[in-house]
PDB file of C-alpha atoms in Angstrom:
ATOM      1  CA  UNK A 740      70.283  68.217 101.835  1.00 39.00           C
ATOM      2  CA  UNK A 741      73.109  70.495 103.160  1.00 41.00           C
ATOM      3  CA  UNK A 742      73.251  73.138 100.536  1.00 45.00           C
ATOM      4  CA  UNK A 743      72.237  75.754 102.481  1.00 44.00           C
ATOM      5  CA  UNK A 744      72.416  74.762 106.314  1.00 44.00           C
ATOM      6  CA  UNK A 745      75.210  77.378 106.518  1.00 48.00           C
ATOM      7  CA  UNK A 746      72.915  80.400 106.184  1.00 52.00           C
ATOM      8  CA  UNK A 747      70.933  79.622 109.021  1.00 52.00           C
ATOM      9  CA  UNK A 748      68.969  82.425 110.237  1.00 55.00           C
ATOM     10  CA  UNK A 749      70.838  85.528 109.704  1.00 56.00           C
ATOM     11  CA  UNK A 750      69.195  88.973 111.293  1.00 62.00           C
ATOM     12  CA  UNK A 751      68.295  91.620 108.809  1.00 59.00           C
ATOM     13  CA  UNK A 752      72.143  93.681 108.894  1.00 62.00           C
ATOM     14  CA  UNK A 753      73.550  90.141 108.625  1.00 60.00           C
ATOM     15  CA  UNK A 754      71.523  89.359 105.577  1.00 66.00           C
ATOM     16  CA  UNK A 755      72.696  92.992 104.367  1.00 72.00           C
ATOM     17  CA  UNK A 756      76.414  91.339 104.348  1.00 72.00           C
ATOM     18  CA  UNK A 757      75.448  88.044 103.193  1.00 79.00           C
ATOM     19  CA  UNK A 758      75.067  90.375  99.985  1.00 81.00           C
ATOM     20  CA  UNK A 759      78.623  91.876 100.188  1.00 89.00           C
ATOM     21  CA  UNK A 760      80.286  88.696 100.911  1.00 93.00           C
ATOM     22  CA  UNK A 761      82.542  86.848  98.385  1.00 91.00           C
ATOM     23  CA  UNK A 762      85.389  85.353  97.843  1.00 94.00           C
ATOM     24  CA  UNK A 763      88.610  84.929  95.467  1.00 95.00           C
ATOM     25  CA  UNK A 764      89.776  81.537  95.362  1.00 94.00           C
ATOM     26  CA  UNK A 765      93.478  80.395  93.301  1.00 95.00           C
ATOM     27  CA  UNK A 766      93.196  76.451  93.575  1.00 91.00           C
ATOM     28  CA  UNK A 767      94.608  73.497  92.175  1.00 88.00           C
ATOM     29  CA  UNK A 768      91.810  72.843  89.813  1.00 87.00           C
ATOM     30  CA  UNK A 769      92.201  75.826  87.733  1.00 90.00           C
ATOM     31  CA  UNK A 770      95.734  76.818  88.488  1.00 93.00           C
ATOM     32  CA  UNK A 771      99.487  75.519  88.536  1.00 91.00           C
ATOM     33  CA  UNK A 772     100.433  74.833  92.058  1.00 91.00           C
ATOM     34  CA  UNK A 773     103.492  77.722  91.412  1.00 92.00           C
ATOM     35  CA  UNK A 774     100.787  80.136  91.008  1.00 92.00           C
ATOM     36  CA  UNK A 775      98.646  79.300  93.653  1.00 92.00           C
ATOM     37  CA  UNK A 776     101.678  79.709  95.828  1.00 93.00           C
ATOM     38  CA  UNK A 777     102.770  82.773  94.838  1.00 93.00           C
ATOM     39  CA  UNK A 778      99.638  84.234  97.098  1.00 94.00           C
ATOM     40  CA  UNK A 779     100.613  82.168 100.340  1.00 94.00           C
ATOM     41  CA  UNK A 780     101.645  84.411 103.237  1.00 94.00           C
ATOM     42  CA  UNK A 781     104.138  83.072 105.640  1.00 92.00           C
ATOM     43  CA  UNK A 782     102.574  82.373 108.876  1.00 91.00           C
ATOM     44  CA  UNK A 783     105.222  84.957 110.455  1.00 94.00           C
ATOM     45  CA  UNK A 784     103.937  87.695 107.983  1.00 94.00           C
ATOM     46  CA  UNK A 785     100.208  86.933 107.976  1.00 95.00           C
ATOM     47  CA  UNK A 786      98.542  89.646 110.619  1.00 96.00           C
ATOM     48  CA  UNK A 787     100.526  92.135 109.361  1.00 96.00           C
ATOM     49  CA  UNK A 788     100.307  91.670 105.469  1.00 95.00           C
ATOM     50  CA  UNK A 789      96.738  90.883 105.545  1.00 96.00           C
ATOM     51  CA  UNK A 790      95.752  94.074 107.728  1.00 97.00           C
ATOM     52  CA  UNK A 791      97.560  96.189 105.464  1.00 95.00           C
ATOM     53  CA  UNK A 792      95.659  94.358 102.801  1.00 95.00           C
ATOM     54  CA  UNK A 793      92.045  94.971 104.847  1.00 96.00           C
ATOM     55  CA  UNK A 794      92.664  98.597 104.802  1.00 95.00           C
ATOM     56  CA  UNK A 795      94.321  99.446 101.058  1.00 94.00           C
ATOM     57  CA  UNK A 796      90.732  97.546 100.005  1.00 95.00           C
ATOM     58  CA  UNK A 797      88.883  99.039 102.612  1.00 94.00           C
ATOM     59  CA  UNK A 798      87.387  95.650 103.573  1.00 96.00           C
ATOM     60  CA  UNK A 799      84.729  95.476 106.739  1.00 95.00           C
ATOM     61  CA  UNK A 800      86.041  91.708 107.177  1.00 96.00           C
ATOM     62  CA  UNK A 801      88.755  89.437 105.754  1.00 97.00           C
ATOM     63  CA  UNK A 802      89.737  86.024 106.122  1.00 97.00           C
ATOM     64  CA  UNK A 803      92.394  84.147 104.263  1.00 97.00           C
ATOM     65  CA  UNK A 804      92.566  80.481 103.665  1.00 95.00           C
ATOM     66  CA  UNK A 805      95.952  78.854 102.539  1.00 94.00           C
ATOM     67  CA  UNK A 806      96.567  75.147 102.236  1.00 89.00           C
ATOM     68  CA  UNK A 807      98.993  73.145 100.113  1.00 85.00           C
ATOM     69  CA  UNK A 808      96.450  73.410  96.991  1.00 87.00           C
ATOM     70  CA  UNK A 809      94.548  76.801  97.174  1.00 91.00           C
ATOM     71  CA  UNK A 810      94.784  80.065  98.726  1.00 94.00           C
ATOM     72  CA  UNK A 811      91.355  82.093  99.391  1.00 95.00           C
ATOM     73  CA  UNK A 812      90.000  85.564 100.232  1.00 96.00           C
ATOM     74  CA  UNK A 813      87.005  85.632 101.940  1.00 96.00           C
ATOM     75  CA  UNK A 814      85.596  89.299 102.221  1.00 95.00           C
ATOM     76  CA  UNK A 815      82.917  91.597 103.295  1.00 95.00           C
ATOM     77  CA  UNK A 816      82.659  95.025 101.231  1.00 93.00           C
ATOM     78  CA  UNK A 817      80.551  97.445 100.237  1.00 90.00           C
ATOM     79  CA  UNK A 818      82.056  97.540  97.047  1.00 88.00           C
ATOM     80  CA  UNK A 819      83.232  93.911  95.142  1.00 85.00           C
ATOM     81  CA  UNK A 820      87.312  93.798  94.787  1.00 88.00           C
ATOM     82  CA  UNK A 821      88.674  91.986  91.931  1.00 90.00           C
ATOM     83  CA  UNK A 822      91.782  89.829  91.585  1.00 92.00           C
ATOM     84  CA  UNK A 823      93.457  93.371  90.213  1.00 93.00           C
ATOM     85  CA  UNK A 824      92.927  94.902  93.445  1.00 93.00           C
ATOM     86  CA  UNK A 825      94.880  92.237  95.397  1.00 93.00           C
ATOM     87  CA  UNK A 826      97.795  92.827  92.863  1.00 92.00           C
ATOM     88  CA  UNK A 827      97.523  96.116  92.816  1.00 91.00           C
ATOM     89  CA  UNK A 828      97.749  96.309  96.865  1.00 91.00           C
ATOM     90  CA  UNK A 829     101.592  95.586  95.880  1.00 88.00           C
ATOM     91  CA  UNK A 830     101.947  92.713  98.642  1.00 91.00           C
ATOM     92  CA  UNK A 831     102.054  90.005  96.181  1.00 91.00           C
ATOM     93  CA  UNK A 832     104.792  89.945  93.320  1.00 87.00           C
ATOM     94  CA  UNK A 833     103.597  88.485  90.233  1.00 92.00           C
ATOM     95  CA  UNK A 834     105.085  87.735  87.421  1.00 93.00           C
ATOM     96  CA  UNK A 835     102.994  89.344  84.315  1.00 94.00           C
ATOM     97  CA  UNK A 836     102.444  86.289  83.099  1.00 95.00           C
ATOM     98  CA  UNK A 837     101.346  84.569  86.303  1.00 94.00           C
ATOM     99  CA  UNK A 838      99.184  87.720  87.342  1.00 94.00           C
ATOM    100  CA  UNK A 839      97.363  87.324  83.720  1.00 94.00           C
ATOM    101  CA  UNK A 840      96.826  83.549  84.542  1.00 94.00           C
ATOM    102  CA  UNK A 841      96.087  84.473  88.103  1.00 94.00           C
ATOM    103  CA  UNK A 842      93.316  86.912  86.620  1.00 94.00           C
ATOM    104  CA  UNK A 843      92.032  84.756  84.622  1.00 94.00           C
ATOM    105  CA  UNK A 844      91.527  81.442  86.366  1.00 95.00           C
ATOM    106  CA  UNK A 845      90.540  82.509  89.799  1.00 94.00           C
ATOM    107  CA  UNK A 846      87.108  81.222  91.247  1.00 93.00           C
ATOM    108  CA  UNK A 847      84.868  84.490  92.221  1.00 94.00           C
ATOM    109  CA  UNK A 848      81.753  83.769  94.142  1.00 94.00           C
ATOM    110  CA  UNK A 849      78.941  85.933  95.735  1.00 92.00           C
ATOM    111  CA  UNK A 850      76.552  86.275  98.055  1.00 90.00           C
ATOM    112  CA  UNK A 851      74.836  82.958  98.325  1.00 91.00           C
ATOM    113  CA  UNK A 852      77.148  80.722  96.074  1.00 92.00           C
ATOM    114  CA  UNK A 853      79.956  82.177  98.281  1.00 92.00           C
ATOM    115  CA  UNK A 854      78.366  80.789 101.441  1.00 91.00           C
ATOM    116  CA  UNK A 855      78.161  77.819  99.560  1.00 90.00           C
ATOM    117  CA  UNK A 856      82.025  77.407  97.691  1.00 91.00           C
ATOM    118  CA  UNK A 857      82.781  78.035 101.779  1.00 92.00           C
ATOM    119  CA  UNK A 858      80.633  75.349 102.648  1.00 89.00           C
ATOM    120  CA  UNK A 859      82.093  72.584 100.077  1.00 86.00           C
ATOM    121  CA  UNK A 860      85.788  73.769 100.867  1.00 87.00           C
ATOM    122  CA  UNK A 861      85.064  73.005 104.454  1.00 85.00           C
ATOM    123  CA  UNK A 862      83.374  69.757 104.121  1.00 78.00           C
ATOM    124  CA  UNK A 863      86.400  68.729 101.443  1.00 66.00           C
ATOM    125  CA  UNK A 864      83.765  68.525  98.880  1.00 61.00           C
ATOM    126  CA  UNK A 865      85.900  71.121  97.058  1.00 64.00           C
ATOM    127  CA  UNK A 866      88.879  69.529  97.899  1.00 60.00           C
ATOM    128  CA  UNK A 867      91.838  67.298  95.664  1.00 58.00           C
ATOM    129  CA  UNK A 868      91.045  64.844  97.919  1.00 57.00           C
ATOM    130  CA  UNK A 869      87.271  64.695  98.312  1.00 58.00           C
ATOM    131  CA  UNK A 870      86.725  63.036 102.474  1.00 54.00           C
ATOM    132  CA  UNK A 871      90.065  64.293 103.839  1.00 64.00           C
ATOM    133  CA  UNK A 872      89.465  65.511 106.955  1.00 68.00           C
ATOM    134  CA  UNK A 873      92.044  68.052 107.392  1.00 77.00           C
ATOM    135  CA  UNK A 874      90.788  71.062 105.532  1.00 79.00           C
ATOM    136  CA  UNK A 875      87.750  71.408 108.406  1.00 81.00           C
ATOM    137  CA  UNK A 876      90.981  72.379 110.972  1.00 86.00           C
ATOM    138  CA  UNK A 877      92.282  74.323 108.121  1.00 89.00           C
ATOM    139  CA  UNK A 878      89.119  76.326 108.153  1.00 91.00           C
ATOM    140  CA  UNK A 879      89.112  76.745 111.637  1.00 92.00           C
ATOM    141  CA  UNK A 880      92.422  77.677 113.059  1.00 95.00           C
ATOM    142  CA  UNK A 881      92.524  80.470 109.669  1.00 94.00           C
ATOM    143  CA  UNK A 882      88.879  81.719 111.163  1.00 95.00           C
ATOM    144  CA  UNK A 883      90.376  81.981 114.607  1.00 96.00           C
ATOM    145  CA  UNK A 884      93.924  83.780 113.632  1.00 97.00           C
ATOM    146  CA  UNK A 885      91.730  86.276 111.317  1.00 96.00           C
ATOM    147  CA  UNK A 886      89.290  87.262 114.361  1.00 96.00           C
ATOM    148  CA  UNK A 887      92.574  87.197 116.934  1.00 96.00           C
ATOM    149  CA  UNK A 888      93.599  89.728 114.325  1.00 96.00           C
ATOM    150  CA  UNK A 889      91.145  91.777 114.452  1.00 97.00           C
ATOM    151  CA  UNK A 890      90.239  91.164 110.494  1.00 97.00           C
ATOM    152  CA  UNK A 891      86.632  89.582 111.108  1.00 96.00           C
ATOM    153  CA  UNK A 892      83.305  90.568 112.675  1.00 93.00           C
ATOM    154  CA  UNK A 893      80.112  89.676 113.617  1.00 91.00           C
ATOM    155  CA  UNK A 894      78.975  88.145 109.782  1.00 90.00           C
ATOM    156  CA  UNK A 895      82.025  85.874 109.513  1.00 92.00           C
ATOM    157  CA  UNK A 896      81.904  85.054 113.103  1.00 92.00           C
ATOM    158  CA  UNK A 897      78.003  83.612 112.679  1.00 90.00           C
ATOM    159  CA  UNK A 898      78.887  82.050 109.260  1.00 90.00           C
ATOM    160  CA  UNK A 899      81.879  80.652 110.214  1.00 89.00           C
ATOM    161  CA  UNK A 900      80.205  79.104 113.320  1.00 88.00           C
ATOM    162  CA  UNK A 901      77.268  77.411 111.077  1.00 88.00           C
ATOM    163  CA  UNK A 902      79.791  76.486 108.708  1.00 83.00           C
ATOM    164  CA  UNK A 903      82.027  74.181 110.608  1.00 81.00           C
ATOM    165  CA  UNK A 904      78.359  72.696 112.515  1.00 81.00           C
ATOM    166  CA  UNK A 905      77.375  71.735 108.907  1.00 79.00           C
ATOM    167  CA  UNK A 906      81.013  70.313 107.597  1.00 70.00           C
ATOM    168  CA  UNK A 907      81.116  68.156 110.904  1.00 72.00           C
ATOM    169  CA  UNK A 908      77.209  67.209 110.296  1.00 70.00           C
ATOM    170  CA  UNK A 909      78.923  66.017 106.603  1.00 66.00           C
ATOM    171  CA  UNK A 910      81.752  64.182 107.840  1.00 64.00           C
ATOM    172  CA  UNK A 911      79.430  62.676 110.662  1.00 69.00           C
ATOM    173  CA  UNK A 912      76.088  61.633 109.360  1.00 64.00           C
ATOM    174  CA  UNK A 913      77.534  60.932 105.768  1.00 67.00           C
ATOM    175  CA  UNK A 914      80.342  58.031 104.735  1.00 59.00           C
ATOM    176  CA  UNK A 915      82.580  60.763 102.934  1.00 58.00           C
ATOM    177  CA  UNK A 916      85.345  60.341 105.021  1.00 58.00           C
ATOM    178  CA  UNK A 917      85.464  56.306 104.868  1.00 59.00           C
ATOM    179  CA  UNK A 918      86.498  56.307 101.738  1.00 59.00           C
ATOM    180  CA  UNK A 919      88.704  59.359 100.797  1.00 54.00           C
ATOM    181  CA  UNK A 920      89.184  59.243  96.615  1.00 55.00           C
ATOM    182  CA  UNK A 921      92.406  60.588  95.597  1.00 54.00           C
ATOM    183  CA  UNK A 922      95.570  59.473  93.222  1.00 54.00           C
ATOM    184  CA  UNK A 923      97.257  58.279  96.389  1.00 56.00           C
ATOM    185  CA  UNK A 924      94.255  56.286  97.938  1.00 58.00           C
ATOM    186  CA  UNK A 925      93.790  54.159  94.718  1.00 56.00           C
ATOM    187  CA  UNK A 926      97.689  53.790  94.158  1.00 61.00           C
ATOM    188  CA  UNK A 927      97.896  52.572  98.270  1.00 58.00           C
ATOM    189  CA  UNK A 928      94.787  49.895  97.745  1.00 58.00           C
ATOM    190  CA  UNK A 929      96.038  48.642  94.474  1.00 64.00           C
ATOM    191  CA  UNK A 930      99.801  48.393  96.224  1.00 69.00           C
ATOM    192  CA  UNK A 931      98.087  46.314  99.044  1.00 66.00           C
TER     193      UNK A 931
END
């Protein structure tokens, strides 16, 4: 029922991006925690390491999403960047061996099924612990430090708007959040 209630109704240059959005996602499920850590930027460094990184990829928007278990790019560009262009923008040091695995295992989405990976990271359908309620503030404050930066625009502005509407219509109308599954729910109802 909420697959798509982030798209909303998007005007013709809008619908243009939708088509030149993606993102590059390192998370938990297909990565060592180590290596999905070795993309975190330190709050202190963020605006300034991720504008350099907008402009050596000549992105029109960026947004980047770090939490304890992923790290994600969320982009608009005319042309599609790869894992080996954030390497190769020399602002994260890798390893050879963790840049191979990094390469290899991160999630790339487009267009439409980027909307969507957004959509099920927001509502913590994407998350370790699937009806914690903390990644929708994750979301949030990392959309409002990337548009204080100056690294968004009007597409990730209206996307990020119907985005959060939809993960709060999840957490809201839906009994997700009641009953949080993770390692440490089970452990703490079988210890009580």
């Amino acid at each position: 029922q909420y697959n798509s209630a982030p798209l909303g109704h998007l005007s013709p240059n809008n619908m243009e991006k939708l088509n030149r959005f993606y993102t590059i996602a390192f998370n938990h499920k297909r990565l060592p925690l180590k290596v999905v850590g070795k993309f975190h930027i330190d709050e202190d460094n963020q605006a300034r390491v991720l504008t350099s990184l907008k402009e050596k990829l000549g992105l029109e928007e960026l947004m980047f999403l770090s939490t304890c278990n992923r790290v994600e790019f969320f982009m608009v560009s005319k042309q599609a960047k790869t894992v080996e262009d954030i390497l190769a923008s020399g602002l994260f040091n890798l390893s050879e061996e963790n840049a191979l695995m990094a390469k290899s295992n991160a999630e790339i989405h487009f267009g439409k099924d980027a909307v969507r990976h957004l959509y099920k990271v927001t509502s913590s359908l994407d998350s370790m612990v699937i009806g914690e309620r903390e990644i929708i503030t994750q979301v949030r404050k990392s959309y409002e430090f990337a548009e204080a930066t100056g690294l968004t625009g009007e597409f990730l502005r209206l996307l990020m708007m119907k985005n959060i509407m939809s993960a709060k219509r999840v957490f809201t109308e839906t009994a997700i959040f009641r009953k949080p599954v993770s390692v440490v729910s089970i452990a703490f109802h079988k210890l009580k």
